[in-house]
Amino acid sequence: VLGSNVANVMLVLGAAALMGAKSQTSEAVKRDSLAVVAATAFMAFFVISGEIPLIGGVAMLVALSVYYFYTYSKAIAGEDEYEFEESWLSEKISVAIPTCLIGGLMIWFGAELLVSGSKGIANTFGVSEAIIGLTVVALGTSLPELAVTLVAGLRGQGGVAVGNILGSNVMNIMGILGIASIVGNGIIVDSVFIRDIFVVIMTSGFVVGVFLSGRDFSKTMGSLMILTYLSYITYLSGLLG
């Protein structure tokens, strides 16, 4: 989750900015940005304390449910504005739902194959599980976001690209870690991840700061974000020994 969130905001959003994808800083984007801040604060607390207890997982799922309900209420009330371009697919719900499910399954299995293959290669060279999770697995699980964001960017749907990243980061923390801690009756967090939670705080804080200030991501900024992510991965590669 730590590695995936860094990849999402620096690599995926950086790639969208490099492609020139634009998104107006609407109230919805600002609301989602604040949700990322809250979710990151949750994760920072648990990482520093060294454990995500079962009750912590329940609290995260409850908070996520409240956030989704609030967002849905705003949407149906017409307070959020969305602009979608014409698609070659029919807008009928009978076509839209199966298409969405099939596309999601294709992304799922594609990422699964990449992660399995990459993990096998990494294990051959004796890489630690922590480094595998922060790099190979994180990048693999961020590929669906990258694919969706790039397609949205190419179609000029900047709002979809941005919403995809912000929503994914909130779900990664509150949903995935919340469910995992409940299923596992708590998760013990190794102290090595304290280093990486500060990377998450800095990268997410940077992106949220840009959105809340009303600015947009330029192509130059996108290039710097990608270079920053590659530098982070290079640094982790130096820890392989």
Coordinates of C-alpha atoms in Angstrom, one line a residue:
V1 CA 0.0 0.0 0.0
L2 CA 2.8 2.4 0.8
G3 CA 4.6 1.8 -2.4
S4 CA 1.4 1.8 -4.5
N5 CA 0.4 5.2 -3.1
V6 CA 3.8 6.7 -3.9
A7 CA 3.6 5.2 -7.4
N8 CA 0.1 6.6 -7.9
V9 CA 0.8 10.2 -7.1
M10 CA 4.3 10.5 -8.5
L11 CA 4.4 8.0 -11.5
V12 CA 0.8 7.8 -12.6
L13 CA -0.3 11.4 -12.0
G14 CA 3.1 12.5 -13.3
A15 CA 2.5 10.6 -16.5
A16 CA -0.9 12.2 -16.9
A17 CA 0.6 15.6 -16.4
L18 CA 3.3 14.9 -18.9
M19 CA 0.6 13.9 -21.4
G20 CA -1.1 17.3 -20.8
A21 CA -4.1 16.0 -19.0
K22 CA -5.9 18.9 -17.3
S23 CA -8.5 18.9 -14.6
Q24 CA -10.3 21.8 -13.0
T25 CA -9.8 22.0 -9.3
S26 CA -13.4 21.5 -8.5
E27 CA -15.0 21.1 -5.0
A28 CA -15.0 17.4 -5.6
V29 CA -11.2 17.3 -6.2
K30 CA -10.6 19.4 -3.1
R31 CA -12.9 17.1 -1.1
D32 CA -11.1 14.0 -2.3
S33 CA -7.7 15.7 -1.6
L34 CA -8.7 16.2 2.0
A35 CA -9.8 12.6 2.2
V36 CA -6.3 11.6 1.0
V37 CA -4.8 13.7 3.9
A38 CA -7.1 12.0 6.4
A39 CA -6.4 8.5 5.1
T40 CA -2.6 9.2 5.1
A41 CA -2.8 10.5 8.7
F42 CA -4.5 7.2 9.7
M43 CA -1.8 5.2 8.1
A44 CA 1.0 7.3 9.5
F45 CA -0.4 6.8 13.0
F46 CA -0.5 3.0 12.7
V47 CA 2.9 2.7 11.0
I48 CA 4.6 4.8 13.7
S49 CA 2.8 2.9 16.4
G50 CA 3.9 -0.4 14.8
E51 CA 0.5 -2.1 14.5
I52 CA -2.9 -1.8 12.8
P53 CA -5.2 -3.4 15.4
L54 CA -8.5 -5.0 14.5
I55 CA -10.4 -2.1 16.0
G56 CA -8.3 0.2 13.8
G57 CA -9.4 -1.7 10.7
V58 CA -13.0 -1.4 11.7
A59 CA -12.6 2.3 12.3
M60 CA -11.1 2.8 8.8
L61 CA -13.9 0.9 7.1
V62 CA -16.5 2.9 8.9
A63 CA -14.8 6.2 8.0
L64 CA -14.5 5.0 4.3
S65 CA -18.2 4.1 4.3
V66 CA -19.1 7.5 5.7
Y67 CA -16.9 9.2 3.1
Y68 CA -18.5 7.2 0.2
F69 CA -22.0 8.0 1.4
Y70 CA -21.2 11.7 1.7
T71 CA -19.6 11.7 -1.8
Y72 CA -22.6 9.9 -3.3
S73 CA -25.0 12.3 -1.6
K74 CA -23.2 15.3 -3.1
A75 CA -23.2 13.6 -6.6
I76 CA -26.9 12.8 -6.7
A77 CA -27.7 16.3 -5.3
G78 CA -26.1 17.7 -8.4
E79 CA -23.4 19.6 -6.5
D80 CA -20.6 17.8 -8.4
E81 CA -20.2 18.5 -12.1
Y82 CA -18.9 16.0 -14.6
E83 CA -18.0 16.3 -18.2
F84 CA -17.8 13.1 -20.3
E85 CA -16.9 13.0 -24.0
E86 CA -18.8 10.8 -26.5
S87 CA -17.8 7.1 -26.4
W88 CA -18.1 4.5 -29.1
L89 CA -19.9 2.3 -26.6
S90 CA -23.6 2.6 -25.9
E91 CA -24.6 4.5 -22.8
K92 CA -27.2 2.0 -22.0
I93 CA -26.8 0.5 -18.5
S94 CA -27.2 -3.0 -19.9
V95 CA -24.0 -2.4 -21.9
A96 CA -22.1 -0.2 -19.5
I97 CA -22.1 -2.5 -16.5
P98 CA -20.8 -5.7 -18.4
T99 CA -18.3 -3.6 -20.2
C100 CA -17.0 -2.2 -16.9
L101 CA -16.8 -5.6 -15.4
I102 CA -15.0 -7.2 -18.3
G103 CA -12.5 -4.3 -18.5
G104 CA -11.9 -4.5 -14.7
L105 CA -11.2 -8.3 -15.0
M106 CA -8.8 -7.8 -17.8
I107 CA -6.9 -5.2 -15.8
W108 CA -6.9 -7.4 -12.7
F109 CA -5.5 -10.5 -14.5
G110 CA -3.0 -8.4 -16.4
A111 CA -1.6 -6.9 -13.2
E112 CA -1.7 -10.4 -11.5
L113 CA 0.5 -11.9 -14.3
L114 CA 3.0 -9.0 -14.1
V115 CA 3.2 -9.2 -10.3
S116 CA 3.7 -13.0 -10.3
G117 CA 6.3 -12.9 -13.0
S118 CA 8.2 -9.9 -11.5
K119 CA 8.1 -11.4 -8.0
G120 CA 9.6 -14.7 -9.3
I121 CA 12.5 -12.7 -10.9
A122 CA 13.0 -10.7 -7.7
N123 CA 13.0 -13.8 -5.5
T124 CA 15.7 -15.4 -7.7
F125 CA 18.0 -12.5 -6.8
G126 CA 17.2 -12.8 -3.1
V127 CA 15.4 -9.5 -2.7
S128 CA 13.6 -9.0 0.7
E129 CA 9.8 -9.0 0.9
A130 CA 9.7 -5.4 2.0
I131 CA 11.6 -4.2 -1.1
I132 CA 9.5 -6.4 -3.3
G133 CA 6.3 -4.9 -1.9
L134 CA 7.6 -1.4 -2.2
T135 CA 8.8 -1.7 -5.7
V136 CA 7.6 -4.7 -7.8
V137 CA 4.3 -5.4 -6.2
A138 CA 3.5 -1.7 -5.7
L139 CA 4.2 -1.0 -9.4
G140 CA 2.2 -4.0 -10.5
T141 CA -0.8 -3.0 -8.4
S142 CA -0.5 0.6 -9.7
L143 CA -0.7 -0.5 -13.4
P144 CA -4.5 -0.5 -13.4
E145 CA -4.4 3.1 -12.2
L146 CA -1.8 3.9 -14.8
A147 CA -3.8 2.3 -17.6
V148 CA -7.0 4.1 -16.7
T149 CA -5.2 7.4 -16.1
L150 CA -3.4 7.3 -19.5
V151 CA -6.6 6.4 -21.4
A152 CA -8.5 9.2 -19.6
G153 CA -5.6 11.6 -20.3
L154 CA -5.6 10.7 -24.0
R155 CA -9.3 11.4 -24.2
G156 CA -9.0 14.7 -22.4
Q157 CA -10.9 13.5 -19.4
G158 CA -8.6 15.0 -16.7
G159 CA -11.3 14.8 -14.0
V160 CA -11.4 11.0 -14.4
A161 CA -7.6 10.8 -14.3
V162 CA -7.3 12.8 -11.1
G163 CA -10.3 11.2 -9.4
N164 CA -8.9 7.8 -10.2
I165 CA -5.7 8.5 -8.4
L166 CA -7.1 10.3 -5.3
G167 CA -9.9 7.6 -4.9
S168 CA -7.4 4.8 -5.3
N169 CA -5.1 6.1 -2.6
V170 CA -8.0 6.5 -0.2
M171 CA -9.2 3.0 -0.9
N172 CA -5.7 1.5 -0.6
I173 CA -5.4 2.8 2.9
M174 CA -8.9 2.8 4.4
G175 CA -10.3 -0.2 2.4
I176 CA -7.5 -2.6 1.8
L177 CA -5.6 -2.1 5.0
G178 CA -8.9 -2.0 6.9
I179 CA -10.1 -5.3 5.6
A180 CA -6.7 -6.9 5.9
S181 CA -6.4 -6.0 9.6
I182 CA -9.9 -7.4 10.3
V183 CA -9.2 -10.6 8.4
G184 CA -5.7 -11.0 10.1
N185 CA -6.9 -9.9 13.5
G186 CA -4.5 -7.0 13.3
I187 CA -1.3 -6.3 11.3
I188 CA 2.1 -5.9 12.8
V189 CA 4.0 -3.1 10.9
D190 CA 7.8 -3.5 10.7
S191 CA 9.7 -0.4 11.9
V192 CA 11.5 -0.3 8.5
F193 CA 8.4 1.2 7.0
I194 CA 8.6 4.4 9.1
R195 CA 11.1 5.6 6.4
D196 CA 8.5 5.0 3.7
I197 CA 5.5 6.6 5.5
F198 CA 7.4 9.9 5.4
V199 CA 7.9 9.4 1.7
V200 CA 4.1 8.9 1.3
I201 CA 3.4 12.0 3.5
M202 CA 5.7 14.2 1.4
T203 CA 4.5 13.0 -2.0
S204 CA 0.8 12.9 -1.1
G205 CA 1.2 16.3 0.6
F206 CA 2.8 17.8 -2.5
V207 CA 0.0 16.7 -4.8
V208 CA -2.7 17.7 -2.3
G209 CA -1.1 21.1 -1.9
V210 CA -1.1 21.7 -5.6
F211 CA -4.8 20.8 -5.9
L212 CA -5.9 22.9 -2.8
S213 CA -4.0 25.9 -4.2
G214 CA -6.0 25.7 -7.4
R215 CA -3.0 25.1 -9.6
D216 CA -2.7 22.5 -12.4
F217 CA 0.1 20.1 -13.1
S218 CA 2.3 21.2 -16.0
K219 CA 4.3 18.9 -18.2
T220 CA 7.5 20.1 -16.6
M221 CA 6.1 19.2 -13.2
G222 CA 5.0 15.8 -14.5
S223 CA 8.5 15.1 -15.7
L224 CA 10.0 16.0 -12.3
M225 CA 7.4 13.8 -10.5
I226 CA 8.4 10.8 -12.6
L227 CA 12.1 11.5 -12.0
T228 CA 11.5 11.7 -8.3
Y229 CA 9.7 8.4 -8.3
L230 CA 12.6 6.8 -10.3
S231 CA 15.0 8.2 -7.8
Y232 CA 13.0 6.7 -4.9
I233 CA 13.1 3.3 -6.7
T234 CA 16.8 3.6 -7.3
Y235 CA 17.3 4.4 -3.6
L236 CA 15.4 1.2 -2.7
S237 CA 17.4 -0.8 -5.2
G238 CA 20.5 0.2 -3.2
L239 CA 19.1 -1.6 -0.2
L240 CA 18.9 -4.9 -1.9
G241 CA 22.1 -6.1 -0.3

